[in-house]
Amino acid sequence: QVQLVESGGGLVQAGGSLRLSCAASGSIFSIKLMGWYRQAPGKQRELVAVITSGSTDYADSVKGRFTISRDNAKNTVYLQMNSLKPEDTAVYYCHSKISRTFFENPDDYWGQGTQVTVSS
């Protein structure tokens, strides 16, 4: 009953910018965290950025270039990506830990992924 839907991916030249969005919908009591992962061909999925109610964290490879933010009223997380490099090319996945009721522990939810391609 909970869905995460990403948008904003596409093709961009090196040095350009993209802004990804991920909206959570359905039966939601609370969101513990929201974040972004990415997976390039032949590589393992890696954490890019994560945000909780009081903190953010980033992979070393994107620090200073990417910014994660959150709109609690809209249950939406954003990833602003600047100074993009070809090595940023990957499928980007939204992830969230969500509790559906007051009584249950949070579960993990994943979006379907959105392709980001950075050309040189």
XYZ file of N, CA and C in Angstrom:
360
model
N 0.811 -1.217 0.000
C 0.000 0.000 0.000
C 0.843 1.266 0.000
N 2.139 1.132 0.197
C 3.059 2.258 0.130
C 3.824 2.188 -1.181
N 3.893 3.309 -1.859
C 4.618 3.397 -3.114
C 5.593 4.560 -3.089
N 6.748 4.360 -3.704
C 7.716 5.412 -3.923
C 7.868 5.595 -5.426
N 7.678 6.807 -5.898
C 7.737 7.091 -7.319
C 8.774 8.170 -7.568
N 9.798 7.828 -8.362
C 10.861 8.767 -8.691
C 10.561 9.499 -9.991
N 11.142 10.672 -10.117
C 11.057 11.431 -11.351
C 12.266 12.359 -11.439
N 12.521 12.858 -12.630
C 13.572 13.844 -12.823
C 14.821 13.331 -13.500
N 14.909 12.041 -13.756
C 16.074 11.504 -14.437
C 16.099 11.909 -15.895
N 17.239 11.671 -16.525
C 17.388 12.015 -17.921
C 18.833 12.033 -18.344
N 19.065 12.619 -19.503
C 20.405 12.737 -20.075
C 20.882 14.171 -19.938
N 22.107 14.331 -19.466
C 22.672 15.657 -19.274
C 24.159 15.611 -19.599
N 24.697 16.728 -20.045
C 26.124 16.812 -20.324
C 26.925 16.970 -19.041
N 28.172 16.538 -19.087
C 29.060 16.712 -17.938
C 29.108 18.171 -17.520
N 29.038 18.386 -16.207
C 29.002 19.727 -15.673
C 27.606 20.267 -15.465
N 26.616 19.584 -15.980
C 25.243 20.020 -15.852
C 24.609 19.584 -14.554
N 23.303 19.830 -14.451
C 22.569 19.567 -13.222
C 21.267 18.839 -13.507
N 20.832 18.067 -12.535
C 19.530 17.434 -12.533
C 18.981 17.458 -11.118
N 17.661 17.440 -11.015
C 17.004 17.381 -9.720
C 16.039 16.203 -9.716
N 16.303 15.231 -8.862
C 15.455 14.063 -8.729
C 14.440 14.278 -7.612
N 13.253 13.729 -7.806
C 12.208 13.780 -6.803
C 11.697 12.376 -6.535
N 11.282 12.141 -5.310
C 10.689 10.867 -4.925
C 9.544 11.148 -3.967
N 8.351 10.772 -4.363
C 7.161 10.993 -3.555
C 6.642 9.677 -3.008
N 6.435 9.633 -1.712
C 5.851 8.467 -1.058
C 4.346 8.669 -0.919
N 3.597 7.632 -1.200
C 2.149 7.711 -1.097
C 1.594 6.406 -0.553
N 0.346 6.451 -0.105
C -0.305 5.283 0.449
C -0.538 5.424 1.935
N -0.577 4.286 2.613
C -0.823 4.264 4.052
C 0.482 4.538 4.790
N 0.636 5.763 5.275
C 1.876 6.203 5.923
C 1.551 6.834 7.262
N 2.148 6.295 8.309
C 2.043 6.906 9.623
C 3.227 7.829 9.877
N 4.427 7.334 9.612
C 5.613 8.141 9.797
C 6.727 7.633 8.896
N 7.631 8.534 8.551
C 8.788 8.209 7.732
C 10.038 8.431 8.564
N 10.790 7.362 8.785
C 11.991 7.460 9.604
C 13.149 8.079 8.833
N 13.287 7.695 7.596
C 14.337 8.257 6.754
C 13.964 8.086 5.294
N 14.589 8.905 4.463
C 14.483 8.765 3.015
C 15.880 8.950 2.432
N 16.150 8.242 1.362
C 17.468 8.335 0.775
C 17.497 7.922 -0.673
N 18.692 8.040 -1.232
C 18.931 7.697 -2.623
C 20.091 6.733 -2.739
N 19.909 5.688 -3.535
C 20.951 4.761 -3.921
C 21.126 4.840 -5.430
N 22.238 4.318 -5.924
C 22.429 4.225 -7.356
C 23.180 2.947 -7.696
N 22.979 2.484 -8.917
C 23.642 1.286 -9.386
C 24.015 1.451 -10.849
N 25.304 1.364 -11.122
C 25.818 1.425 -12.480
C 26.026 0.009 -13.001
N 26.050 -0.175 -14.325
C 26.262 -1.512 -14.884
C 27.546 -2.145 -14.372
N 27.442 -3.385 -13.914
C 28.600 -4.104 -13.420
C 29.076 -3.723 -12.037
N 28.350 -2.856 -11.354
C 28.743 -2.413 -10.027
C 27.629 -2.678 -9.023
N 28.004 -2.724 -7.755
C 27.033 -2.919 -6.694
C 26.254 -1.637 -6.435
N 25.053 -1.810 -5.913
C 24.263 -0.659 -5.528
C 24.925 0.040 -4.340
N 24.999 1.359 -4.392
C 25.662 2.116 -3.354
C 24.768 3.233 -2.841
N 24.953 3.557 -1.583
C 24.231 4.669 -0.982
C 24.811 5.980 -1.477
N 23.939 6.871 -1.917
C 24.354 8.183 -2.392
C 24.147 9.238 -1.313
N 22.952 9.283 -0.741
C 22.624 10.271 0.273
C 21.422 9.800 1.065
N 21.334 10.247 2.314
C 20.218 9.880 3.168
C 19.869 11.062 4.057
N 18.596 11.183 4.401
C 18.149 12.260 5.267
C 17.157 11.720 6.283
N 17.340 12.124 7.532
C 16.398 11.832 8.607
C 15.777 13.144 9.055
N 15.088 13.115 10.180
C 14.480 14.336 10.680
C 15.511 15.365 11.121
N 16.740 14.898 11.413
C 17.722 15.814 11.950
C 19.114 15.766 11.359
N 19.321 14.989 10.305
C 20.667 14.872 9.773
C 20.646 14.456 8.312
N 21.783 14.672 7.655
C 22.007 14.198 6.292
C 23.376 13.550 6.215
N 23.550 12.681 5.234
C 24.835 12.052 5.018
C 24.985 11.775 3.528
N 26.240 11.793 3.060
C 26.529 11.649 1.644
C 27.693 10.701 1.419
N 27.674 10.042 0.272
C 28.842 9.301 -0.162
C 29.968 10.279 -0.470
N 31.207 9.856 -0.214
C 32.343 10.741 -0.452
C 32.405 11.223 -1.903
N 31.980 10.389 -2.823
C 32.081 10.713 -4.234
C 31.156 11.845 -4.673
N 30.149 12.176 -3.857
C 29.194 13.214 -4.249
C 29.191 14.405 -3.308
N 29.967 14.367 -2.252
C 30.001 15.484 -1.308
C 30.428 16.771 -2.008
N 29.703 17.826 -1.717
C 29.975 19.112 -2.338
C 29.288 19.319 -3.659
N 28.745 18.254 -4.249
C 28.068 18.362 -5.537
C 26.572 18.074 -5.438
N 26.193 17.136 -4.573
C 24.797 16.732 -4.428
C 24.242 17.259 -3.111
N 22.958 17.562 -3.106
C 22.265 17.994 -1.902
C 20.939 17.260 -1.785
N 20.720 16.634 -0.639
C 19.458 15.960 -0.387
C 18.592 16.846 0.501
N 17.309 16.878 0.227
C 16.374 17.657 1.022
C 15.049 16.916 1.110
N 14.178 17.417 1.973
C 12.945 16.693 2.266
C 11.819 17.667 2.552
N 10.644 17.361 2.028
C 9.440 18.117 2.307
C 8.498 17.174 3.045
N 8.442 17.309 4.355
C 7.657 16.387 5.166
C 6.156 16.464 4.864
N 5.666 17.655 4.565
C 4.251 17.820 4.281
C 3.837 17.074 3.024
N 4.769 16.910 2.089
C 4.481 16.229 0.830
C 5.025 14.809 0.780
N 5.672 14.359 1.857
C 6.304 13.037 1.885
C 7.217 12.842 0.676
N 8.000 13.855 0.405
C 8.836 13.875 -0.785
C 10.288 14.175 -0.430
N 11.199 13.480 -1.083
C 12.621 13.724 -0.935
C 13.178 14.137 -2.289
N 14.169 15.021 -2.264
C 14.783 15.536 -3.478
C 16.282 15.283 -3.444
N 16.857 15.171 -4.621
C 18.302 15.090 -4.754
C 18.726 16.061 -5.840
N 19.320 17.164 -5.424
C 19.855 18.140 -6.359
C 21.269 17.728 -6.722
N 21.512 17.485 -8.002
C 22.794 16.995 -8.475
C 23.425 18.051 -9.373
N 24.541 18.597 -8.934
C 25.268 19.609 -9.685
C 26.639 19.082 -10.090
N 27.244 19.748 -11.045
C 28.583 19.379 -11.525
C 28.665 17.894 -11.839
N 27.701 17.412 -12.582
C 27.613 15.988 -12.864
C 28.791 15.504 -13.702
N 29.203 14.276 -13.419
C 30.312 13.628 -14.104
C 29.824 12.361 -14.785
N 30.518 11.906 -15.821
C 30.118 10.648 -16.466
C 30.021 9.480 -15.494
N 30.867 9.453 -14.472
C 30.820 8.373 -13.504
C 29.591 8.413 -12.607
N 28.792 9.470 -12.691
C 27.523 9.518 -11.983
C 26.424 8.764 -12.722
N 26.700 8.333 -13.930
C 25.716 7.603 -14.716
C 25.312 6.319 -14.009
N 24.016 6.153 -13.783
C 23.508 4.996 -13.055
C 21.987 5.069 -13.024
N 21.388 3.989 -12.553
C 19.983 4.018 -12.181
C 19.910 4.444 -10.722
N 19.143 5.470 -10.451
C 19.008 5.999 -9.101
C 17.701 5.514 -8.489
N 17.806 4.969 -7.276
C 16.666 4.396 -6.586
C 16.357 5.169 -5.316
N 15.109 5.476 -5.132
C 14.638 6.068 -3.890
C 14.388 4.964 -2.870
N 14.740 5.224 -1.623
C 14.542 4.266 -0.542
C 13.993 4.993 0.679
N 13.132 4.296 1.432
C 12.590 4.905 2.628
C 12.224 3.849 3.650
N 12.352 4.206 4.922
C 11.858 3.392 6.025
C 10.577 4.043 6.533
N 9.467 3.310 6.425
C 8.143 3.862 6.677
C 7.350 2.959 7.610
N 6.704 3.568 8.602
C 5.752 2.877 9.452
C 4.349 3.189 8.964
N 3.530 2.169 8.793
C 2.178 2.367 8.304
C 1.177 2.651 9.423
N 1.490 2.217 10.639
C 0.640 2.478 11.797
C 1.504 2.869 12.978
N 0.848 3.318 14.045
C 1.541 3.686 15.267
C 2.247 2.485 15.889
N 1.715 1.282 15.682
C 2.185 0.107 16.401
C 3.307 -0.654 15.710
N 3.435 -0.556 14.414
C 4.389 -1.390 13.706
C 5.723 -0.691 13.508
N 6.775 -1.513 13.464
C 8.106 -1.003 13.174
C 8.195 -0.620 11.703
N 9.122 0.265 11.361
C 9.224 0.688 9.959
C 9.715 -0.436 9.049
N 9.198 -0.437 7.836
C 9.631 -1.360 6.792
C 10.389 -0.601 5.714
N 11.136 -1.358 4.917
C 11.902 -0.778 3.820
C 11.082 -0.776 2.539
N 11.112 0.355 1.840
C 10.418 0.499 0.568
C 11.377 1.066 -0.467
N 11.179 0.636 -1.698
C 12.042 1.040 -2.803
C 11.226 1.529 -3.986
N 11.737 2.548 -4.648
C 11.158 2.971 -5.901
C 11.631 2.101 -7.046
N 11.076 2.322 -8.222
C 11.416 1.511 -9.388
C 12.716 1.936 -10.060
N 13.204 3.104 -9.741
C 14.455 3.584 -10.296
C 14.240 4.547 -11.451
N 15.168 5.477 -11.585
C 15.149 6.420 -12.692
C 16.565 6.540 -13.251
N 16.680 6.517 -14.563
C 17.978 6.514 -15.226
C 18.552 7.928 -15.290
N 19.806 8.042 -14.892
C 20.564 9.274 -15.044
C 21.775 8.965 -15.917
N 21.900 9.666 -17.026
C 23.014 9.466 -17.939
C 23.741 10.787 -18.136
N 25.038 10.775 -17.896
C 25.869 11.967 -18.026
C 26.859 11.732 -19.157
N 26.769 12.526 -20.184
C 27.640 12.384 -21.340
C 28.875 13.264 -21.191
N 29.978 12.831 -21.779
C 31.223 13.579 -21.726
C 31.349 14.535 -22.887
